Amino acid sequence: MKPLFALMILTLATLVTGCQSMGMTEQATLRGTGDLGLVVERAAGSVLVIDHSEHEILGRVTGLGDLSHASVVYSRDARYGYVFGRDGGLTKVDLLTQTIDKRVIQSGNSIGGAISQDGEYVAVSNYEPGGVNVFDSDTLELVMEIPAEYTNAEGQPAQSKTVGLVDAPGNRFVFSLFDANEIWTVDMLTSPPEVSRFDAGKAPYDGLITPDGRYYIAGLFGEDGLSMLDLWQPEQGVTTILPGYGKGEKRLPVYKMPHLEGWAIADGTAFVPAVGHHQVLVADMESWELVDRIPVHGQPVFVMASPDSRQIWVSFAHPRNDVIQVLDSRTHEIIRTLEPGKSVLHMEFTPRGEEVWVSARDSNRITVYNTRTLEKVATLDAKSPSGIFFTNRAHALGL
């Protein structure tokens, strides 16, 4: 065999072997992200990448800073999770490589964020300095600063804490100003983005958007009731719903603010946590009138409907935060009281609702329940777990 011909044969064999090897490697690592998610490890400054189909922890990503009140949104392709840390950190996590793609410190104290309808922008809600910062979702370069400026009771200029930041149809962001008693919208389709301001009730502490994207509703800490803005008709301004729901009742100390993001809608009614009361409020969604009060174990933090709306799962504030109660959405009766562990912080339903994952911070574990039998099906070890966020959130408004 001539040397040149032999060299060509050897080169061809090497290329074929290399292609086969590359194909095997890609096949071993290639996967979708539809059944993945992130679990926040609050005290460790890390997140777990999990597979909720297999009840498996795939990896841990460290170095995310203060995650004491962290939340997550996802890119449109559900490959990247954007983690909002309490220390002002915004971290873009790659779920497939289980690494930090990019990270910026964008404020001194932040609390949550959102990704725009088109996936181009990530917005972060800040306490210090008060306002919202908007970033390019690919590069995390700053696109826009929105200082939450207002005039305080002393007539002096100030910046308010911003809370309840959500995405809305029309590539808008909506958020509340805790100190200024206002709701603002930001239209990212105009150039420059247009900011609109609306008067709200006293001390809005969190916000949500209805699944159809029409109503933005802010819970109020300073009064009994909620502020609602109709995003189809914003010119009508903010209206108050469920006013005076605690009238005649003694308000209890509030150790942890309720979270409205996971509020429940079932059979034309809304199930809302009552601030300072051991109750879940039930409102008719046509009239927005109070139709029932459900006595529960403690002060609700999360009131969440299963994807089929048959069950309402409720978690509670300290010191009664070691249980979960499951309610029937039709009868409003308590079906079961579960004990997932000490200091239950968060719940997350699998996309089709066959299971729910529950974090128990002080027990260092996640418990998975079957929603039909209400029996435990799996437990996973985690370091002070708090928020659980599955990638199906990439395709839902306001999450």
PDB file of C-alpha atoms in Angstrom, residues 88-346:
ATOM      1  CA  GLY A  88     -29.731  42.661  43.834  1.00  0.00           C
ATOM      2  CA  GLY A  89     -28.178  39.799  41.887  1.00  0.00           C
ATOM      3  CA  LEU A  90     -29.676  38.791  38.535  1.00  0.00           C
ATOM      4  CA  THR A  91     -28.294  35.424  37.439  1.00  0.00           C
ATOM      5  CA  LYS A  92     -28.895  33.643  34.140  1.00  0.00           C
ATOM      6  CA  VAL A  93     -28.611  29.880  34.710  1.00  0.00           C
ATOM      7  CA  ASP A  94     -28.196  27.336  31.906  1.00  0.00           C
ATOM      8  CA  LEU A  95     -30.279  24.292  32.850  1.00  0.00           C
ATOM      9  CA  LEU A  96     -28.582  21.995  30.326  1.00  0.00           C
ATOM     10  CA  THR A  97     -24.966  22.731  31.287  1.00  0.00           C
ATOM     11  CA  GLN A  98     -25.955  23.453  34.897  1.00  0.00           C
ATOM     12  CA  THR A  99     -23.761  26.543  34.996  1.00  0.00           C
ATOM     13  CA  ILE A 100     -24.081  30.296  35.396  1.00  0.00           C
ATOM     14  CA  ASP A 101     -24.302  31.828  31.923  1.00  0.00           C
ATOM     15  CA  LYS A 102     -24.215  35.462  33.093  1.00  0.00           C
ATOM     16  CA  ARG A 103     -24.625  37.352  36.369  1.00  0.00           C
ATOM     17  CA  VAL A 104     -24.946  41.034  37.309  1.00  0.00           C
ATOM     18  CA  ILE A 105     -25.479  42.901  40.584  1.00  0.00           C
ATOM     19  CA  GLN A 106     -28.047  45.508  39.595  1.00  0.00           C
ATOM     20  CA  SER A 107     -29.190  47.018  42.918  1.00  0.00           C
ATOM     21  CA  GLY A 108     -28.727  46.898  46.671  1.00  0.00           C
ATOM     22  CA  ASN A 109     -31.925  45.016  47.525  1.00  0.00           C
ATOM     23  CA  SER A 110     -34.366  43.435  45.075  1.00  0.00           C
ATOM     24  CA  ILE A 111     -37.497  41.313  45.271  1.00  0.00           C
ATOM     25  CA  GLY A 112     -38.602  39.460  42.168  1.00  0.00           C
ATOM     26  CA  GLY A 113     -38.844  40.100  38.465  1.00  0.00           C
ATOM     27  CA  ALA A 114     -40.472  39.208  35.170  1.00  0.00           C
ATOM     28  CA  ILE A 115     -39.679  38.440  31.547  1.00  0.00           C
ATOM     29  CA  SER A 116     -41.476  40.239  28.731  1.00  0.00           C
ATOM     30  CA  GLN A 117     -44.074  38.619  26.496  1.00  0.00           C
ATOM     31  CA  ASP A 118     -41.630  38.450  23.571  1.00  0.00           C
ATOM     32  CA  GLY A 119     -38.811  37.167  25.771  1.00  0.00           C
ATOM     33  CA  GLU A 120     -36.512  40.066  24.869  1.00  0.00           C
ATOM     34  CA  TYR A 121     -36.428  41.827  28.255  1.00  0.00           C
ATOM     35  CA  VAL A 122     -35.983  40.844  31.884  1.00  0.00           C
ATOM     36  CA  ALA A 123     -37.165  43.345  34.491  1.00  0.00           C
ATOM     37  CA  VAL A 124     -36.165  43.396  38.167  1.00  0.00           C
ATOM     38  CA  SER A 125     -38.142  44.951  41.013  1.00  0.00           C
ATOM     39  CA  ASN A 126     -36.016  46.791  43.579  1.00  0.00           C
ATOM     40  CA  TYR A 127     -36.286  47.998  47.169  1.00  0.00           C
ATOM     41  CA  GLU A 128     -32.970  49.890  47.229  1.00  0.00           C
ATOM     42  CA  PRO A 129     -32.944  52.113  45.331  1.00  0.00           C
ATOM     43  CA  GLY A 130     -36.647  51.896  44.666  1.00  0.00           C
ATOM     44  CA  GLY A 131     -37.536  51.235  41.057  1.00  0.00           C
ATOM     45  CA  VAL A 132     -37.373  48.727  38.219  1.00  0.00           C
ATOM     46  CA  ASN A 133     -34.395  47.948  35.994  1.00  0.00           C
ATOM     47  CA  VAL A 134     -34.881  46.345  32.569  1.00  0.00           C
ATOM     48  CA  PHE A 135     -32.203  44.180  30.924  1.00  0.00           C
ATOM     49  CA  ASP A 136     -31.579  42.498  27.589  1.00  0.00           C
ATOM     50  CA  SER A 137     -32.453  38.841  28.257  1.00  0.00           C
ATOM     51  CA  ASP A 138     -29.557  37.548  26.140  1.00  0.00           C
ATOM     52  CA  THR A 139     -26.678  39.696  27.346  1.00  0.00           C
ATOM     53  CA  LEU A 140     -28.034  41.057  30.664  1.00  0.00           C
ATOM     54  CA  GLU A 141     -27.016  44.525  29.509  1.00  0.00           C
ATOM     55  CA  LEU A 142     -29.058  47.329  31.105  1.00  0.00           C
ATOM     56  CA  VAL A 143     -31.756  48.642  28.755  1.00  0.00           C
ATOM     57  CA  MET A 144     -33.730  51.003  30.998  1.00  0.00           C
ATOM     58  CA  GLU A 145     -33.831  52.324  34.554  1.00  0.00           C
ATOM     59  CA  ILE A 146     -37.238  53.280  35.983  1.00  0.00           C
ATOM     60  CA  PRO A 147     -36.791  55.042  39.348  1.00  0.00           C
ATOM     61  CA  ALA A 148     -40.010  54.796  41.388  1.00  0.00           C
ATOM     62  CA  GLU A 149     -40.047  58.497  42.224  1.00  0.00           C
ATOM     63  CA  TYR A 150     -42.862  60.132  44.167  1.00  0.00           C
ATOM     64  CA  THR A 151     -43.487  62.920  46.681  1.00  0.00           C
ATOM     65  CA  ASN A 152     -43.711  61.661  50.261  1.00  0.00           C
ATOM     66  CA  ALA A 153     -45.989  62.884  53.078  1.00  0.00           C
ATOM     67  CA  GLU A 154     -43.441  65.559  54.015  1.00  0.00           C
ATOM     68  CA  GLY A 155     -43.524  66.947  50.489  1.00  0.00           C
ATOM     69  CA  GLN A 156     -40.031  65.662  49.736  1.00  0.00           C
ATOM     70  CA  PRO A 157     -38.950  63.674  46.666  1.00  0.00           C
ATOM     71  CA  ALA A 158     -38.400  59.983  47.442  1.00  0.00           C
ATOM     72  CA  GLN A 159     -38.139  56.575  45.780  1.00  0.00           C
ATOM     73  CA  SER A 160     -40.600  53.834  46.648  1.00  0.00           C
ATOM     74  CA  LYS A 161     -40.009  50.130  47.096  1.00  0.00           C
ATOM     75  CA  THR A 162     -41.402  48.308  44.072  1.00  0.00           C
ATOM     76  CA  VAL A 163     -43.279  45.011  44.397  1.00  0.00           C
ATOM     77  CA  GLY A 164     -45.608  42.717  42.480  1.00  0.00           C
ATOM     78  CA  LEU A 165     -43.792  42.986  39.134  1.00  0.00           C
ATOM     79  CA  VAL A 166     -45.435  40.913  36.358  1.00  0.00           C
ATOM     80  CA  ASP A 167     -45.414  40.730  32.575  1.00  0.00           C
ATOM     81  CA  ALA A 168     -48.597  41.625  30.702  1.00  0.00           C
ATOM     82  CA  PRO A 169     -49.889  41.295  27.110  1.00  0.00           C
ATOM     83  CA  GLY A 170     -48.687  43.937  24.687  1.00  0.00           C
ATOM     84  CA  ASN A 171     -45.101  43.546  25.937  1.00  0.00           C
ATOM     85  CA  ARG A 172     -45.866  45.469  29.092  1.00  0.00           C
ATOM     86  CA  PHE A 173     -44.610  45.250  32.652  1.00  0.00           C
ATOM     87  CA  VAL A 174     -46.849  46.122  35.599  1.00  0.00           C
ATOM     88  CA  PHE A 175     -45.766  46.708  39.201  1.00  0.00           C
ATOM     89  CA  SER A 176     -46.805  48.363  42.452  1.00  0.00           C
ATOM     90  CA  LEU A 177     -45.162  51.045  44.581  1.00  0.00           C
ATOM     91  CA  PHE A 178     -45.422  50.101  48.254  1.00  0.00           C
ATOM     92  CA  ASP A 179     -44.590  53.541  49.672  1.00  0.00           C
ATOM     93  CA  ALA A 180     -46.278  55.651  46.991  1.00  0.00           C
ATOM     94  CA  ASN A 181     -49.616  53.750  46.908  1.00  0.00           C
ATOM     95  CA  GLU A 182     -49.510  53.502  43.131  1.00  0.00           C
ATOM     96  CA  ILE A 183     -49.535  50.986  40.255  1.00  0.00           C
ATOM     97  CA  TRP A 184     -47.363  51.635  37.192  1.00  0.00           C
ATOM     98  CA  THR A 185     -47.359  50.099  33.714  1.00  0.00           C
ATOM     99  CA  VAL A 186     -44.445  50.150  31.261  1.00  0.00           C
ATOM    100  CA  ASP A 187     -45.056  49.704  27.530  1.00  0.00           C
ATOM    101  CA  MET A 188     -41.901  48.190  26.003  1.00  0.00           C
ATOM    102  CA  LEU A 189     -43.255  48.524  22.443  1.00  0.00           C
ATOM    103  CA  THR A 190     -43.042  52.326  22.433  1.00  0.00           C
ATOM    104  CA  SER A 191     -39.802  54.224  21.971  1.00  0.00           C
ATOM    105  CA  PRO A 192     -38.890  55.254  24.545  1.00  0.00           C
ATOM    106  CA  PRO A 193     -40.960  52.863  26.718  1.00  0.00           C
ATOM    107  CA  GLU A 194     -44.024  54.676  28.062  1.00  0.00           C
ATOM    108  CA  VAL A 195     -44.662  54.663  31.818  1.00  0.00           C
ATOM    109  CA  SER A 196     -48.236  55.200  33.082  1.00  0.00           C
ATOM    110  CA  ARG A 197     -49.100  55.840  36.744  1.00  0.00           C
ATOM    111  CA  PHE A 198     -52.303  55.007  38.623  1.00  0.00           C
ATOM    112  CA  ASP A 199     -53.397  55.738  42.189  1.00  0.00           C
ATOM    113  CA  ALA A 200     -53.928  52.567  44.248  1.00  0.00           C
ATOM    114  CA  GLY A 201     -54.909  51.631  47.809  1.00  0.00           C
ATOM    115  CA  LYS A 202     -52.700  51.881  50.866  1.00  0.00           C
ATOM    116  CA  ALA A 203     -49.379  50.007  50.827  1.00  0.00           C
ATOM    117  CA  PRO A 204     -49.672  47.495  47.979  1.00  0.00           C
ATOM    118  CA  TYR A 205     -47.397  44.617  48.980  1.00  0.00           C
ATOM    119  CA  ASP A 206     -47.673  42.153  46.084  1.00  0.00           C
ATOM    120  CA  GLY A 207     -49.424  41.766  42.759  1.00  0.00           C
ATOM    121  CA  LEU A 208     -50.757  39.246  40.279  1.00  0.00           C
ATOM    122  CA  ILE A 209     -52.253  39.154  36.830  1.00  0.00           C
ATOM    123  CA  THR A 210     -55.245  37.016  35.893  1.00  0.00           C
ATOM    124  CA  PRO A 211     -54.474  34.164  33.470  1.00  0.00           C
ATOM    125  CA  ASP A 212     -56.138  35.995  30.567  1.00  0.00           C
ATOM    126  CA  GLY A 213     -53.879  39.005  31.185  1.00  0.00           C
ATOM    127  CA  ARG A 214     -56.772  41.404  31.745  1.00  0.00           C
ATOM    128  CA  TYR A 215     -56.668  42.300  35.431  1.00  0.00           C
ATOM    129  CA  TYR A 216     -53.708  43.292  37.568  1.00  0.00           C
ATOM    130  CA  ILE A 217     -54.587  42.954  41.239  1.00  0.00           C
ATOM    131  CA  ALA A 218     -52.471  44.262  44.122  1.00  0.00           C
ATOM    132  CA  GLY A 219     -52.900  43.090  47.693  1.00  0.00           C
ATOM    133  CA  LEU A 220     -52.969  45.887  50.262  1.00  0.00           C
ATOM    134  CA  PHE A 221     -51.138  45.784  53.572  1.00  0.00           C
ATOM    135  CA  GLY A 222     -52.411  49.156  54.784  1.00  0.00           C
ATOM    136  CA  GLU A 223     -56.127  48.366  54.470  1.00  0.00           C
ATOM    137  CA  ASP A 224     -58.534  45.475  53.995  1.00  0.00           C
ATOM    138  CA  GLY A 225     -59.117  45.066  50.283  1.00  0.00           C
ATOM    139  CA  LEU A 226     -57.314  44.781  46.963  1.00  0.00           C
ATOM    140  CA  SER A 227     -56.615  47.256  44.166  1.00  0.00           C
ATOM    141  CA  MET A 228     -57.528  46.169  40.635  1.00  0.00           C
ATOM    142  CA  LEU A 229     -56.467  47.688  37.310  1.00  0.00           C
ATOM    143  CA  ASP A 230     -58.284  46.602  34.139  1.00  0.00           C
ATOM    144  CA  LEU A 231     -55.477  46.464  31.564  1.00  0.00           C
ATOM    145  CA  TRP A 232     -58.023  46.409  28.740  1.00  0.00           C
ATOM    146  CA  GLN A 233     -59.419  49.719  29.974  1.00  0.00           C
ATOM    147  CA  PRO A 234     -56.650  51.363  32.021  1.00  0.00           C
ATOM    148  CA  GLU A 235     -58.167  54.794  31.473  1.00  0.00           C
ATOM    149  CA  GLN A 236     -60.847  53.836  33.997  1.00  0.00           C
ATOM    150  CA  GLY A 237     -58.205  53.761  36.725  1.00  0.00           C
ATOM    151  CA  VAL A 238     -57.888  51.498  39.740  1.00  0.00           C
ATOM    152  CA  THR A 239     -60.922  50.104  41.569  1.00  0.00           C
ATOM    153  CA  THR A 240     -61.096  48.528  45.025  1.00  0.00           C
ATOM    154  CA  ILE A 241     -62.372  44.983  45.395  1.00  0.00           C
ATOM    155  CA  LEU A 242     -63.194  43.056  48.596  1.00  0.00           C
ATOM    156  CA  PRO A 243     -63.170  46.270  50.663  1.00  0.00           C
ATOM    157  CA  GLY A 244     -63.342  45.903  54.431  1.00  0.00           C
ATOM    158  CA  TYR A 245     -63.154  42.101  54.405  1.00  0.00           C
ATOM    159  CA  GLY A 246     -61.890  42.108  58.005  1.00  0.00           C
ATOM    160  CA  LYS A 247     -64.480  44.535  59.349  1.00  0.00           C
ATOM    161  CA  GLY A 248     -65.435  43.724  62.928  1.00  0.00           C
ATOM    162  CA  GLU A 249     -62.598  41.219  63.331  1.00  0.00           C
ATOM    163  CA  LYS A 250     -59.344  41.661  65.198  1.00  0.00           C
ATOM    164  CA  ARG A 251     -56.388  41.674  62.838  1.00  0.00           C
ATOM    165  CA  LEU A 252     -53.598  39.328  63.926  1.00  0.00           C
ATOM    166  CA  PRO A 253     -49.855  40.082  63.729  1.00  0.00           C
ATOM    167  CA  VAL A 254     -48.485  39.376  60.241  1.00  0.00           C
ATOM    168  CA  TYR A 255     -45.235  37.379  60.339  1.00  0.00           C
ATOM    169  CA  LYS A 256     -45.023  36.781  56.590  1.00  0.00           C
ATOM    170  CA  MET A 257     -46.807  38.589  53.796  1.00  0.00           C
ATOM    171  CA  PRO A 258     -49.151  36.478  51.680  1.00  0.00           C
ATOM    172  CA  HIS A 259     -48.023  35.817  48.119  1.00  0.00           C
ATOM    173  CA  LEU A 260     -50.546  36.555  45.427  1.00  0.00           C
ATOM    174  CA  GLU A 261     -48.602  35.115  42.483  1.00  0.00           C
ATOM    175  CA  GLY A 262     -49.952  31.625  43.066  1.00  0.00           C
ATOM    176  CA  TRP A 263     -53.525  32.684  43.694  1.00  0.00           C
ATOM    177  CA  ALA A 264     -56.285  30.289  42.798  1.00  0.00           C
ATOM    178  CA  ILE A 265     -59.064  30.598  40.238  1.00  0.00           C
ATOM    179  CA  ALA A 266     -61.651  27.832  40.016  1.00  0.00           C
ATOM    180  CA  ASP A 267     -65.237  27.628  38.770  1.00  0.00           C
ATOM    181  CA  GLY A 268     -65.573  31.378  38.245  1.00  0.00           C
ATOM    182  CA  THR A 269     -64.312  32.254  41.696  1.00  0.00           C
ATOM    183  CA  ALA A 270     -61.025  33.536  43.077  1.00  0.00           C
ATOM    184  CA  PHE A 271     -59.438  32.217  46.279  1.00  0.00           C
ATOM    185  CA  VAL A 272     -57.310  34.877  47.953  1.00  0.00           C
ATOM    186  CA  PRO A 273     -55.253  34.852  51.199  1.00  0.00           C
ATOM    187  CA  ALA A 274     -56.535  37.285  53.835  1.00  0.00           C
ATOM    188  CA  VAL A 275     -53.899  39.526  55.424  1.00  0.00           C
ATOM    189  CA  GLY A 276     -53.905  39.198  59.214  1.00  0.00           C
ATOM    190  CA  HIS A 277     -56.664  36.551  59.353  1.00  0.00           C
ATOM    191  CA  HIS A 278     -56.824  32.755  59.404  1.00  0.00           C
ATOM    192  CA  GLN A 279     -59.006  32.775  56.316  1.00  0.00           C
ATOM    193  CA  VAL A 280     -59.070  32.185  52.586  1.00  0.00           C
ATOM    194  CA  LEU A 281     -61.409  34.671  50.920  1.00  0.00           C
ATOM    195  CA  VAL A 282     -63.596  33.572  48.019  1.00  0.00           C
ATOM    196  CA  ALA A 283     -64.691  36.188  45.469  1.00  0.00           C
ATOM    197  CA  ASP A 284     -67.061  36.004  42.516  1.00  0.00           C
ATOM    198  CA  MET A 285     -65.007  36.997  39.469  1.00  0.00           C
ATOM    199  CA  GLU A 286     -67.886  38.709  37.679  1.00  0.00           C
ATOM    200  CA  SER A 287     -68.909  41.050  40.455  1.00  0.00           C
ATOM    201  CA  TRP A 288     -65.688  40.784  42.517  1.00  0.00           C
ATOM    202  CA  GLU A 289     -67.869  40.502  45.618  1.00  0.00           C
ATOM    203  CA  LEU A 290     -66.970  38.371  48.629  1.00  0.00           C
ATOM    204  CA  VAL A 291     -69.008  35.149  48.584  1.00  0.00           C
ATOM    205  CA  ASP A 292     -67.325  33.064  51.290  1.00  0.00           C
ATOM    206  CA  ARG A 293     -64.639  32.939  53.954  1.00  0.00           C
ATOM    207  CA  ILE A 294     -62.939  29.613  54.568  1.00  0.00           C
ATOM    208  CA  PRO A 295     -61.452  29.181  58.081  1.00  0.00           C
ATOM    209  CA  VAL A 296     -58.008  27.585  57.787  1.00  0.00           C
ATOM    210  CA  HIS A 297     -55.111  26.446  59.967  1.00  0.00           C
ATOM    211  CA  GLY A 298     -53.257  29.775  60.062  1.00  0.00           C
ATOM    212  CA  GLN A 299     -52.531  32.916  58.065  1.00  0.00           C
ATOM    213  CA  PRO A 300     -52.300  31.827  54.420  1.00  0.00           C
ATOM    214  CA  VAL A 301     -49.174  32.611  52.428  1.00  0.00           C
ATOM    215  CA  PHE A 302     -49.800  30.693  49.194  1.00  0.00           C
ATOM    216  CA  VAL A 303     -53.296  29.786  48.005  1.00  0.00           C
ATOM    217  CA  MET A 304     -52.835  27.776  44.818  1.00  0.00           C
ATOM    218  CA  ALA A 305     -55.206  25.887  42.535  1.00  0.00           C
ATOM    219  CA  SER A 306     -54.243  22.585  40.957  1.00  0.00           C
ATOM    220  CA  PRO A 307     -54.111  22.779  37.134  1.00  0.00           C
ATOM    221  CA  ASP A 308     -57.550  21.139  36.906  1.00  0.00           C
ATOM    222  CA  SER A 309     -58.913  23.610  39.518  1.00  0.00           C
ATOM    223  CA  ARG A 310     -60.432  20.816  41.629  1.00  0.00           C
ATOM    224  CA  GLN A 311     -58.149  21.421  44.618  1.00  0.00           C
ATOM    225  CA  ILE A 312     -56.880  24.488  46.449  1.00  0.00           C
ATOM    226  CA  TRP A 313     -53.579  24.011  48.289  1.00  0.00           C
ATOM    227  CA  VAL A 314     -52.793  26.430  51.120  1.00  0.00           C
ATOM    228  CA  SER A 315     -49.526  27.081  52.978  1.00  0.00           C
ATOM    229  CA  PHE A 316     -49.165  29.205  56.099  1.00  0.00           C
ATOM    230  CA  ALA A 317     -47.038  31.816  57.847  1.00  0.00           C
ATOM    231  CA  HIS A 318     -44.881  31.317  60.933  1.00  0.00           C
ATOM    232  CA  PRO A 319     -45.463  29.993  63.549  1.00  0.00           C
ATOM    233  CA  ARG A 320     -48.041  27.628  62.013  1.00  0.00           C
ATOM    234  CA  ASN A 321     -46.085  26.847  58.881  1.00  0.00           C
ATOM    235  CA  ASP A 322     -45.426  23.113  59.231  1.00  0.00           C
ATOM    236  CA  VAL A 323     -48.570  21.967  57.437  1.00  0.00           C
ATOM    237  CA  ILE A 324     -50.396  22.218  54.117  1.00  0.00           C
ATOM    238  CA  GLN A 325     -54.172  22.145  53.834  1.00  0.00           C
ATOM    239  CA  VAL A 326     -55.989  20.905  50.736  1.00  0.00           C
ATOM    240  CA  LEU A 327     -59.438  22.363  50.015  1.00  0.00           C
ATOM    241  CA  ASP A 328     -62.200  21.246  47.661  1.00  0.00           C
ATOM    242  CA  SER A 329     -62.785  24.120  45.218  1.00  0.00           C
ATOM    243  CA  ARG A 330     -66.513  23.311  44.918  1.00  0.00           C
ATOM    244  CA  THR A 331     -67.527  22.676  48.536  1.00  0.00           C
ATOM    245  CA  HIS A 332     -64.784  24.829  50.137  1.00  0.00           C
ATOM    246  CA  GLU A 333     -64.231  22.040  52.669  1.00  0.00           C
ATOM    247  CA  ILE A 334     -60.814  20.956  53.942  1.00  0.00           C
ATOM    248  CA  ILE A 335     -60.018  17.570  52.368  1.00  0.00           C
ATOM    249  CA  ARG A 336     -56.724  16.834  54.059  1.00  0.00           C
ATOM    250  CA  THR A 337     -54.067  18.375  56.301  1.00  0.00           C
ATOM    251  CA  LEU A 338     -50.561  17.265  55.334  1.00  0.00           C
ATOM    252  CA  GLU A 339     -47.263  17.562  57.210  1.00  0.00           C
ATOM    253  CA  PRO A 340     -44.402  17.883  54.687  1.00  0.00           C
ATOM    254  CA  GLY A 341     -41.872  19.107  57.256  1.00  0.00           C
ATOM    255  CA  LYS A 342     -40.746  22.138  59.232  1.00  0.00           C
ATOM    256  CA  SER A 343     -41.141  25.622  57.730  1.00  0.00           C
ATOM    257  CA  VAL A 344     -43.005  24.906  54.512  1.00  0.00           C
ATOM    258  CA  LEU A 345     -42.156  27.688  52.073  1.00  0.00           C
ATOM    259  CA  HIS A 346     -43.348  26.851  48.568  1.00  0.00           C
TER     260      HIS A 346
END
